[in-house]
GROMACS .gro file of C-alpha atoms in nm:
model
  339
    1UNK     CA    1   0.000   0.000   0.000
    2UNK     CA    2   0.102   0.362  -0.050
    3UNK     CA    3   0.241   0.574   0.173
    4UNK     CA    4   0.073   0.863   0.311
    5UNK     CA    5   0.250   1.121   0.035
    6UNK     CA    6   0.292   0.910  -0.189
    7UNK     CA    7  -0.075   0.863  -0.190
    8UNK     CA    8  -0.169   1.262  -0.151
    9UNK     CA    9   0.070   1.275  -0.479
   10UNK     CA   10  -0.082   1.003  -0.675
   11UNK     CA   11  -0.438   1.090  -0.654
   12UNK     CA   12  -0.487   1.481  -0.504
   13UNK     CA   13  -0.161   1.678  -0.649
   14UNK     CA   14  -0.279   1.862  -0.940
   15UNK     CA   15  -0.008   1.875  -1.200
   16UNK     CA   16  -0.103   2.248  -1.326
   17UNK     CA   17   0.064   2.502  -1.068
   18UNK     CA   18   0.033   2.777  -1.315
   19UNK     CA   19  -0.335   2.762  -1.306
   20UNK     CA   20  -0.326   2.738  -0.971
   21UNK     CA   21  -0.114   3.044  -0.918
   22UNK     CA   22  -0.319   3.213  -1.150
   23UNK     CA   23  -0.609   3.165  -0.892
   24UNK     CA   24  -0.409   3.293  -0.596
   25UNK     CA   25  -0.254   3.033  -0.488
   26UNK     CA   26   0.124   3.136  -0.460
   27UNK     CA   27   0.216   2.779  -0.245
   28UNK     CA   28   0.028   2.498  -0.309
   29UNK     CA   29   0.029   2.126  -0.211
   30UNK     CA   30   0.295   1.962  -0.096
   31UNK     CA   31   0.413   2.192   0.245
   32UNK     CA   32   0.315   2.213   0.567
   33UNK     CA   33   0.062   2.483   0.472
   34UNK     CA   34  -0.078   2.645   0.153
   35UNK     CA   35  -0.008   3.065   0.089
   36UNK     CA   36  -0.286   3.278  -0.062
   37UNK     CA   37  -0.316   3.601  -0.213
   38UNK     CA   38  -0.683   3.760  -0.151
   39UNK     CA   39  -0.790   4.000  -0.358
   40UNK     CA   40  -0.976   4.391  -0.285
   41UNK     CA   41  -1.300   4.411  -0.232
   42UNK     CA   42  -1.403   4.089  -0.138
   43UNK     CA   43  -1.451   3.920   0.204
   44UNK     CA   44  -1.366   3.534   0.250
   45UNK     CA   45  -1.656   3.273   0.328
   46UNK     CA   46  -1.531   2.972   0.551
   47UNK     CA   47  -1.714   2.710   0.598
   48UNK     CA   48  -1.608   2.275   0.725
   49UNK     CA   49  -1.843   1.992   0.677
   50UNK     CA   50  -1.783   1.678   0.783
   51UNK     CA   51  -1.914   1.339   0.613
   52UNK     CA   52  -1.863   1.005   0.786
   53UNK     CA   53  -1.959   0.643   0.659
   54UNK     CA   54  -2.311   0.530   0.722
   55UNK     CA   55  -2.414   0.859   0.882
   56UNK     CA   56  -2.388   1.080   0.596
   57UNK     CA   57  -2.346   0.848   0.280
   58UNK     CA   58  -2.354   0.480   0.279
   59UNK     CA   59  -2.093   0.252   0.317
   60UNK     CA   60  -2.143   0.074  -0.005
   61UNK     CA   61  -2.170   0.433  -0.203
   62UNK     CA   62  -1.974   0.407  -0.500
   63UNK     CA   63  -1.628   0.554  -0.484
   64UNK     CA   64  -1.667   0.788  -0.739
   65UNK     CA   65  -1.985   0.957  -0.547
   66UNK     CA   66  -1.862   0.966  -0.192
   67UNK     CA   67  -1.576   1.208  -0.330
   68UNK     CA   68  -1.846   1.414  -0.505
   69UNK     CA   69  -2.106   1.453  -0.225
   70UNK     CA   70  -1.856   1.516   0.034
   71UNK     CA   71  -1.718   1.847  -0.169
   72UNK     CA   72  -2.066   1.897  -0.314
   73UNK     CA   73  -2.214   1.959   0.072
   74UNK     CA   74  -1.919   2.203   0.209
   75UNK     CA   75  -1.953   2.439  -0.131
   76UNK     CA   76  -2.332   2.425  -0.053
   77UNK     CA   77  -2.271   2.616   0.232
   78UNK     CA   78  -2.101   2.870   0.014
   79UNK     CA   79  -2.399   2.891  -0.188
   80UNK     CA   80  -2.624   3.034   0.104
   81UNK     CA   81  -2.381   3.291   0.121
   82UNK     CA   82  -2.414   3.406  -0.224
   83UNK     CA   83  -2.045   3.319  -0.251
   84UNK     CA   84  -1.841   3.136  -0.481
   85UNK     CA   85  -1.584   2.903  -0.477
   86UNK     CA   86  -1.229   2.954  -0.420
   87UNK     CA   87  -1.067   2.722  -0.241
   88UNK     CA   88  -1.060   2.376  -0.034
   89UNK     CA   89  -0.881   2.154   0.208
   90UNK     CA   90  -0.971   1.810   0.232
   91UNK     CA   91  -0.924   1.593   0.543
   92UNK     CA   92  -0.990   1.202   0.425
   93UNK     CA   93  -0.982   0.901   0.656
   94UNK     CA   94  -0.944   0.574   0.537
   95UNK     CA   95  -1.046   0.280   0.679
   96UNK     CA   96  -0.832  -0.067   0.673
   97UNK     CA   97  -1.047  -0.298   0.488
   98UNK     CA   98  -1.045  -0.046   0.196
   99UNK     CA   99  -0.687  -0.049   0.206
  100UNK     CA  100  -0.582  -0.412   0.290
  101UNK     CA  101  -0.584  -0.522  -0.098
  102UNK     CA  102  -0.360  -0.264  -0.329
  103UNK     CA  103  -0.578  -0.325  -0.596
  104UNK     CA  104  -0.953  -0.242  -0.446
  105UNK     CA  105  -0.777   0.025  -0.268
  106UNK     CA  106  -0.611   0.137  -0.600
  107UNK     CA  107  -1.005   0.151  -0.781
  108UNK     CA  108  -1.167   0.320  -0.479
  109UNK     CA  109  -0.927   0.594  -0.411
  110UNK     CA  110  -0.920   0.687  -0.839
  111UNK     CA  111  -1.278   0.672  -0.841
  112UNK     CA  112  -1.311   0.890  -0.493
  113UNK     CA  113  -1.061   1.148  -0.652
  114UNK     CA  114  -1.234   1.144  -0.944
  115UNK     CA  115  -1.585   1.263  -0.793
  116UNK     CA  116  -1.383   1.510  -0.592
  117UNK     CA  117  -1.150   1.657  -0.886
  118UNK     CA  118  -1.403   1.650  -1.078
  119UNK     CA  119  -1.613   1.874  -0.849
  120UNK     CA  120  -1.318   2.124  -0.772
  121UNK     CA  121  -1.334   2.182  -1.138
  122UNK     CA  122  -1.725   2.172  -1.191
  123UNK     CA  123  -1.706   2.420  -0.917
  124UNK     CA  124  -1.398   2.599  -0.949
  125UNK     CA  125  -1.264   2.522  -0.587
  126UNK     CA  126  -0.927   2.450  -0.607
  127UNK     CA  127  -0.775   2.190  -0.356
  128UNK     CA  128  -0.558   2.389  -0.177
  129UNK     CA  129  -0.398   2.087   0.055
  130UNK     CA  130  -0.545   1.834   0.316
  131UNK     CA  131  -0.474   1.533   0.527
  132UNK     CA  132  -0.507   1.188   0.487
  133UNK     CA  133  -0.491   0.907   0.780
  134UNK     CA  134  -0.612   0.573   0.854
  135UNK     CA  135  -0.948   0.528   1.101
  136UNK     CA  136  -1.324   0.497   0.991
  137UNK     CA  137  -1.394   0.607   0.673
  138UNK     CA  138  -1.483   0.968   0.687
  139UNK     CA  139  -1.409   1.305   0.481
  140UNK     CA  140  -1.365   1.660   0.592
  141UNK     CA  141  -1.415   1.942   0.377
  142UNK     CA  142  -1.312   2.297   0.448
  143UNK     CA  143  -1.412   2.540   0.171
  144UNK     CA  144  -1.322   2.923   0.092
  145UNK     CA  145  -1.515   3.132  -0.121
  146UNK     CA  146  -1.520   3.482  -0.199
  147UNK     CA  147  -1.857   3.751  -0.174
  148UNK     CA  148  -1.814   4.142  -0.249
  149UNK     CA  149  -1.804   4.299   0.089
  150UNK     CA  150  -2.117   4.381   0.235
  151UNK     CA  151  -2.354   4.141  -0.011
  152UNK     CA  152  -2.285   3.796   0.152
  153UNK     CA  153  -2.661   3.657   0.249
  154UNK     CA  154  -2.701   3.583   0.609
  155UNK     CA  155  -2.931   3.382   0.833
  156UNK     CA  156  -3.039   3.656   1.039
  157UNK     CA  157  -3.196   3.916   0.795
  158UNK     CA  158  -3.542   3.798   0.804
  159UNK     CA  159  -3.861   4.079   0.855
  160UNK     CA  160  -4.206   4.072   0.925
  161UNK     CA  161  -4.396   4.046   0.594
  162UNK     CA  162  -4.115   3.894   0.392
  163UNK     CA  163  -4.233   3.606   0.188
  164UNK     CA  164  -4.061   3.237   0.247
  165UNK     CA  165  -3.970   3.065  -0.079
  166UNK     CA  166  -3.737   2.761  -0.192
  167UNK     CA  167  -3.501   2.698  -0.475
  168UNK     CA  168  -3.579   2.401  -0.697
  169UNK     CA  169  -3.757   2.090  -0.592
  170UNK     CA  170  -3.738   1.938  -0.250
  171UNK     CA  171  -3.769   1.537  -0.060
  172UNK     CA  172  -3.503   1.458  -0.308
  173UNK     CA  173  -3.270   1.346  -0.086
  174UNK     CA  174  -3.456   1.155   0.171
  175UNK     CA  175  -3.632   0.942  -0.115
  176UNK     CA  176  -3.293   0.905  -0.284
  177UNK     CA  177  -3.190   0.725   0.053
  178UNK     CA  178  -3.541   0.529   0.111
  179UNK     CA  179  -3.462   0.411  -0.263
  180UNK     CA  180  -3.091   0.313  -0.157
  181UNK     CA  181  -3.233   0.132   0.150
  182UNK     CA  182  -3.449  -0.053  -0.054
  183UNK     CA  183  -3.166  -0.180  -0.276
  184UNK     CA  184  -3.217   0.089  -0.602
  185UNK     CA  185  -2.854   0.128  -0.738
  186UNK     CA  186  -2.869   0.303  -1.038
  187UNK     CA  187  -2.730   0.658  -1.026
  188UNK     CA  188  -2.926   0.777  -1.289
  189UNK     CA  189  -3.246   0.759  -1.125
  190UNK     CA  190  -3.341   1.112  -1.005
  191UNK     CA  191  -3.379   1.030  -0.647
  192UNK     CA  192  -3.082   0.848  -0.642
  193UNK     CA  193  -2.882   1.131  -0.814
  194UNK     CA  194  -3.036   1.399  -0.549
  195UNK     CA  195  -2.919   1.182  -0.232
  196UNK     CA  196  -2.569   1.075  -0.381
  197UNK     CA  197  -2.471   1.335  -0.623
  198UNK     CA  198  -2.646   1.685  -0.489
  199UNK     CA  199  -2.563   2.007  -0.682
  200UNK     CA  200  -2.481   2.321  -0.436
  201UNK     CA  201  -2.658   2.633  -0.586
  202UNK     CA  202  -2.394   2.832  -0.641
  203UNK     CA  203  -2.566   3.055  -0.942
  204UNK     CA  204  -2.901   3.077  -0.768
  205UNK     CA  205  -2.663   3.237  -0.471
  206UNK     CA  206  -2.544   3.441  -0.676
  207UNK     CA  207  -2.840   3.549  -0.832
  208UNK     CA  208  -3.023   3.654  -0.544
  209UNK     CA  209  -2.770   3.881  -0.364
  210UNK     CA  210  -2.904   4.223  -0.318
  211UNK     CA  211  -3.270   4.051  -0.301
  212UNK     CA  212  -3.288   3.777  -0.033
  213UNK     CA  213  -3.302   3.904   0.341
  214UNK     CA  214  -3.204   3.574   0.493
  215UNK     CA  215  -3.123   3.241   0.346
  216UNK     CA  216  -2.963   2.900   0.431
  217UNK     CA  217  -2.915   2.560   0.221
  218UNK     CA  218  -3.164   2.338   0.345
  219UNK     CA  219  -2.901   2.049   0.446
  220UNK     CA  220  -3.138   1.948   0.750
  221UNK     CA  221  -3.486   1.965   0.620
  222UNK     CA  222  -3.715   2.285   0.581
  223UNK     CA  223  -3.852   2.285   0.870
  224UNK     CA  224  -3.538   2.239   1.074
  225UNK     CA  225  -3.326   2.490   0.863
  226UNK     CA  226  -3.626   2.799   0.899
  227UNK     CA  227  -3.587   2.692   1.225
  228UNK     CA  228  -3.236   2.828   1.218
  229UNK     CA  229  -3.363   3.123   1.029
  230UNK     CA  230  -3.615   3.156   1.270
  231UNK     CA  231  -3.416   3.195   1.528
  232UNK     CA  232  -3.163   3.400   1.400
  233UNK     CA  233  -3.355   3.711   1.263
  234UNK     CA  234  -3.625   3.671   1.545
  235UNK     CA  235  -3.935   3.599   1.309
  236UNK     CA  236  -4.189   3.332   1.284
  237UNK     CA  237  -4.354   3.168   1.001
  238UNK     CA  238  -4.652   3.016   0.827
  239UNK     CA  239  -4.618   2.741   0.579
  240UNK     CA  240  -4.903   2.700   0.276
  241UNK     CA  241  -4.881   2.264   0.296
  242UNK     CA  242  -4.983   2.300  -0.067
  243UNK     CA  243  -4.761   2.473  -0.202
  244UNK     CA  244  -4.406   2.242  -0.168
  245UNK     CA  245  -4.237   2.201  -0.452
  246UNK     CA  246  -4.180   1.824  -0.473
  247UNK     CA  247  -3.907   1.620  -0.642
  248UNK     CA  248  -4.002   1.458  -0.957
  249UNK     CA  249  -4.136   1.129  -0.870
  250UNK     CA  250  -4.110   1.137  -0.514
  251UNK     CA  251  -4.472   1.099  -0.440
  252UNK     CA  252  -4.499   0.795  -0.679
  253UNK     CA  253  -4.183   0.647  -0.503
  254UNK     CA  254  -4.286   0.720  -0.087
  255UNK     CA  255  -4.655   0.780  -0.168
  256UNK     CA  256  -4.821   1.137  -0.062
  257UNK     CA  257  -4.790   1.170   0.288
  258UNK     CA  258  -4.416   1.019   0.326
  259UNK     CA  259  -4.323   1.278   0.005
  260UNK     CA  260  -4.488   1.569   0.195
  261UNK     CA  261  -4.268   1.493   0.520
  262UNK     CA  262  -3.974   1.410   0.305
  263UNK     CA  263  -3.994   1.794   0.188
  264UNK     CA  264  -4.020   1.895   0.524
  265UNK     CA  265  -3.821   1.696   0.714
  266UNK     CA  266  -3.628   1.500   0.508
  267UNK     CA  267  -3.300   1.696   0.452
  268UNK     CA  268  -2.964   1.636   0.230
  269UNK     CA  269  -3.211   1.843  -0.082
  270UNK     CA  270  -2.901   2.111  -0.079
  271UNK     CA  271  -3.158   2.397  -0.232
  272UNK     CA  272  -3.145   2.708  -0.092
  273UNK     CA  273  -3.434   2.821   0.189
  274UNK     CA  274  -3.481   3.238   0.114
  275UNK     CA  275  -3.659   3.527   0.256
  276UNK     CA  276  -3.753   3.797   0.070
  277UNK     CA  277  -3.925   4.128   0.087
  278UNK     CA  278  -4.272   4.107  -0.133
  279UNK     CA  279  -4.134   4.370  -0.402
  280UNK     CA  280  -3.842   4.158  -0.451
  281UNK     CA  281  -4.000   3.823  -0.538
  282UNK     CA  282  -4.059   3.891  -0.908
  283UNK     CA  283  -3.676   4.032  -0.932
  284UNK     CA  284  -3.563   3.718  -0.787
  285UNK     CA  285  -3.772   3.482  -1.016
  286UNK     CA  286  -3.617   3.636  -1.326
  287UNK     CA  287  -3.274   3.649  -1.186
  288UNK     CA  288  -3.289   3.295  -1.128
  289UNK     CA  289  -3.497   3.201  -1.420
  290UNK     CA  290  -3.147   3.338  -1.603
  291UNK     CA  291  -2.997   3.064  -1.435
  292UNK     CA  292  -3.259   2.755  -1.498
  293UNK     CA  293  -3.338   2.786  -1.100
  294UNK     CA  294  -3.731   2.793  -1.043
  295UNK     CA  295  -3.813   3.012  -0.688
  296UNK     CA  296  -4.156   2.901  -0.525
  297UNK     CA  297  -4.308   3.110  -0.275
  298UNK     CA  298  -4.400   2.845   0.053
  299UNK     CA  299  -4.487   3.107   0.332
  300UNK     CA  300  -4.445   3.405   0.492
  301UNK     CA  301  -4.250   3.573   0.835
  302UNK     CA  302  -4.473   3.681   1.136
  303UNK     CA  303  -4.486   3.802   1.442
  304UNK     CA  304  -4.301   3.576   1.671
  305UNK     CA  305  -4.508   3.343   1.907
  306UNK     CA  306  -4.801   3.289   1.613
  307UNK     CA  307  -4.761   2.911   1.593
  308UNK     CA  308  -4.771   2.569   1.599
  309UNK     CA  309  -4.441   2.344   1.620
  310UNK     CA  310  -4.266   2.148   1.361
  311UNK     CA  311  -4.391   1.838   1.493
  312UNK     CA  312  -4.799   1.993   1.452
  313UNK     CA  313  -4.711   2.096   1.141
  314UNK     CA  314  -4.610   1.720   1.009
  315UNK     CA  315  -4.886   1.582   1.146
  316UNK     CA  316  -5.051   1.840   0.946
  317UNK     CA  317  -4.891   1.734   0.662
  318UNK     CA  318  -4.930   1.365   0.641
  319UNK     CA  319  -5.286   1.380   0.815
  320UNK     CA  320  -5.509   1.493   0.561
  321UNK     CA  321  -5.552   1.847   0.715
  322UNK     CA  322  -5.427   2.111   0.433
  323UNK     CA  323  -5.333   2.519   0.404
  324UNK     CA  324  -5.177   2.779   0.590
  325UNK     CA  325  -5.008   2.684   0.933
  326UNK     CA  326  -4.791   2.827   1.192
  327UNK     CA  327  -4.430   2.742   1.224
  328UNK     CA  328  -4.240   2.686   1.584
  329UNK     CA  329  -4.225   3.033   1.812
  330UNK     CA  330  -3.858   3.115   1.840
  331UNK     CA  331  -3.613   2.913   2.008
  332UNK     CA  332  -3.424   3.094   2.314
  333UNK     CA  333  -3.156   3.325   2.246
  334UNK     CA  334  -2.916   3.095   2.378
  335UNK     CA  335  -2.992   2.830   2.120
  336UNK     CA  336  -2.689   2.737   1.904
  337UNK     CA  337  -2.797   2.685   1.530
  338UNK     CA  338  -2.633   2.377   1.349
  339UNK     CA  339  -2.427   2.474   1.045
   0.00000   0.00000   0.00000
């Protein structure tokens, strides 16, 4: 088996250094730490995500995806921000029985870096350095993007009135998983493709800085992540039921009732939960409309204390009772939100 650098130099060195100086990287991979050159008029957005074995992806995942979703979840977080990509460090543990035989370890780490190179370019993060060591299988991602001062999108920006809206479709994930569990393995399906191979929404970021008071990727499911919204900008909610944007064929796959809570509980969708003032929706519809991103309007911020909690609101859901209800009253301002 490989040594450790021999192993980082094998599968994660990039061989083009002028690109990557060209990007601001002045010392890349290969010392004990990487130099950067920032650049006026734009602040940094950090963000680390951690991904470990039959928590976060399955242990049977193909190679190829585990090195896609693990990158694909830390730029999300970029995306709430309205940042894009820069740069990223990448922590990997391996675990022995995927190294005891040269060749299975040989296929599984190519087809891990693959999925991850691939999404550095896709992306344009550039791996900037890392770690790998021996343990249970698990993958940490540290990303760096860049925002023009003053326009990053924040959690906390919420106001009375604003309406609630997601990007794209959501239950993606969590039926991508039930169809996993229930032995589905071909990455082409949909489902399957939303759990394993999620696409951050970098663009639709993009897009709606300068329109969005608040917003957050929706990494834990809707109801949890407005909960962090919630919390943050000191606002309530109401949900209109009717009006979630499902995944294709996610009803037909978990039937009505397990699609609905998959929307709002299901998590790993990686769209992007917004606020917005009322005169900014139709802005925000074109400007993401540019980019093939479809913006549906799922609520609105009240008052705080109007409301039922998440759990009413499933039961809601999945018990034949339809329309507007109340989200959760805040949480106390000593309440941590989860990144």
């Amino acid at each position: 088996m490989l040594a450790e650098f021999d192993l980082i130099r094998r599968y994660f060195t990039p061989g083009d250094t002028a690109r990557a100086e060209s990007r601001g990287m002045t010392l890349g991979i290969g010392d004990d730490a990487t130099l950067l050159a920032p650049r006026a008029g734009l602040e940094l957005a950090v963000s680390v995500d951690t991904s470990v074995v039959d928590v976060h992806f399955p242990g049977d995942a193909p190679a190829r995806a585990v090195g896609h979703r693990a990158l694909a979840v830390a730029v999300s977080d970029l995306a709430a921000m309205g940042a894009r990509g820069r740069f990223c460090w990448m922590a990997l543990t391996l675990d022995a029985p995927r190294l005891a035989d040269e060749r299975a370890a040989d296929a599984w780490l190519g087809g891990y870096a693959r999925g991850f190179l691939d999404g550095c370019a896709r992306w344009e993060t550039a791996l900037a350095g890392g770690d790998v060591t021996s343990g249970r299988l698990a993958v940490s991602v540290t990303v760096m993007g860049e925002v023009p001062t003053g326009q990053a999108l924040r959690r906390s920006g919420a106001q009375l009135g604003d309406i609630v809206a997601v990007t794209g479709a959501l239950g993606g994930g969590a039926g991508g998983l039930a169809l996993w569990q229930r032995g589905e393995r071909d990455l082409d399906h949909p489902l399957l493709r939303r759990y394993l191979l999620p696409e951050p929404a970098l663009d639709a970021g993009v897009a709606l800085r300068g329109l969005a008071s608040s917003a957050m990727d929706i990494s834990d499911g809707l109801l949890a992540d407005l909960g962090h919204i919630r919390c943050a900008s000191g606002v309530d909610a109401v949900l209109d039921i009717d009006a979630l944007p499902l995944a294709d064929g996610l009803s037909a796959a978990l039937g009505a009732d397990e699609a609905r809570r998959a929307a709002l509980s299901g998590g790993d969708d990686y769209e992007l939960l917004v606020t917005l003032a009322p005169t900014n929706v139709a802005r925000a519809r074109a400007a993401l409309e540019a980019a093939g991103v479809a913006l549906t309007a799922i609520g609105r911020c009240v008052a705080p204390g109007e409301g039922q909690d998440a759990a009413e609101i499933l039961e809601t859901a999945t018990g034949g009772r339809r329309g507007w209800q109340h989200f959760a009253p805040p949480a106390p301002a000593s309440a941590e939100p989860r990144r």
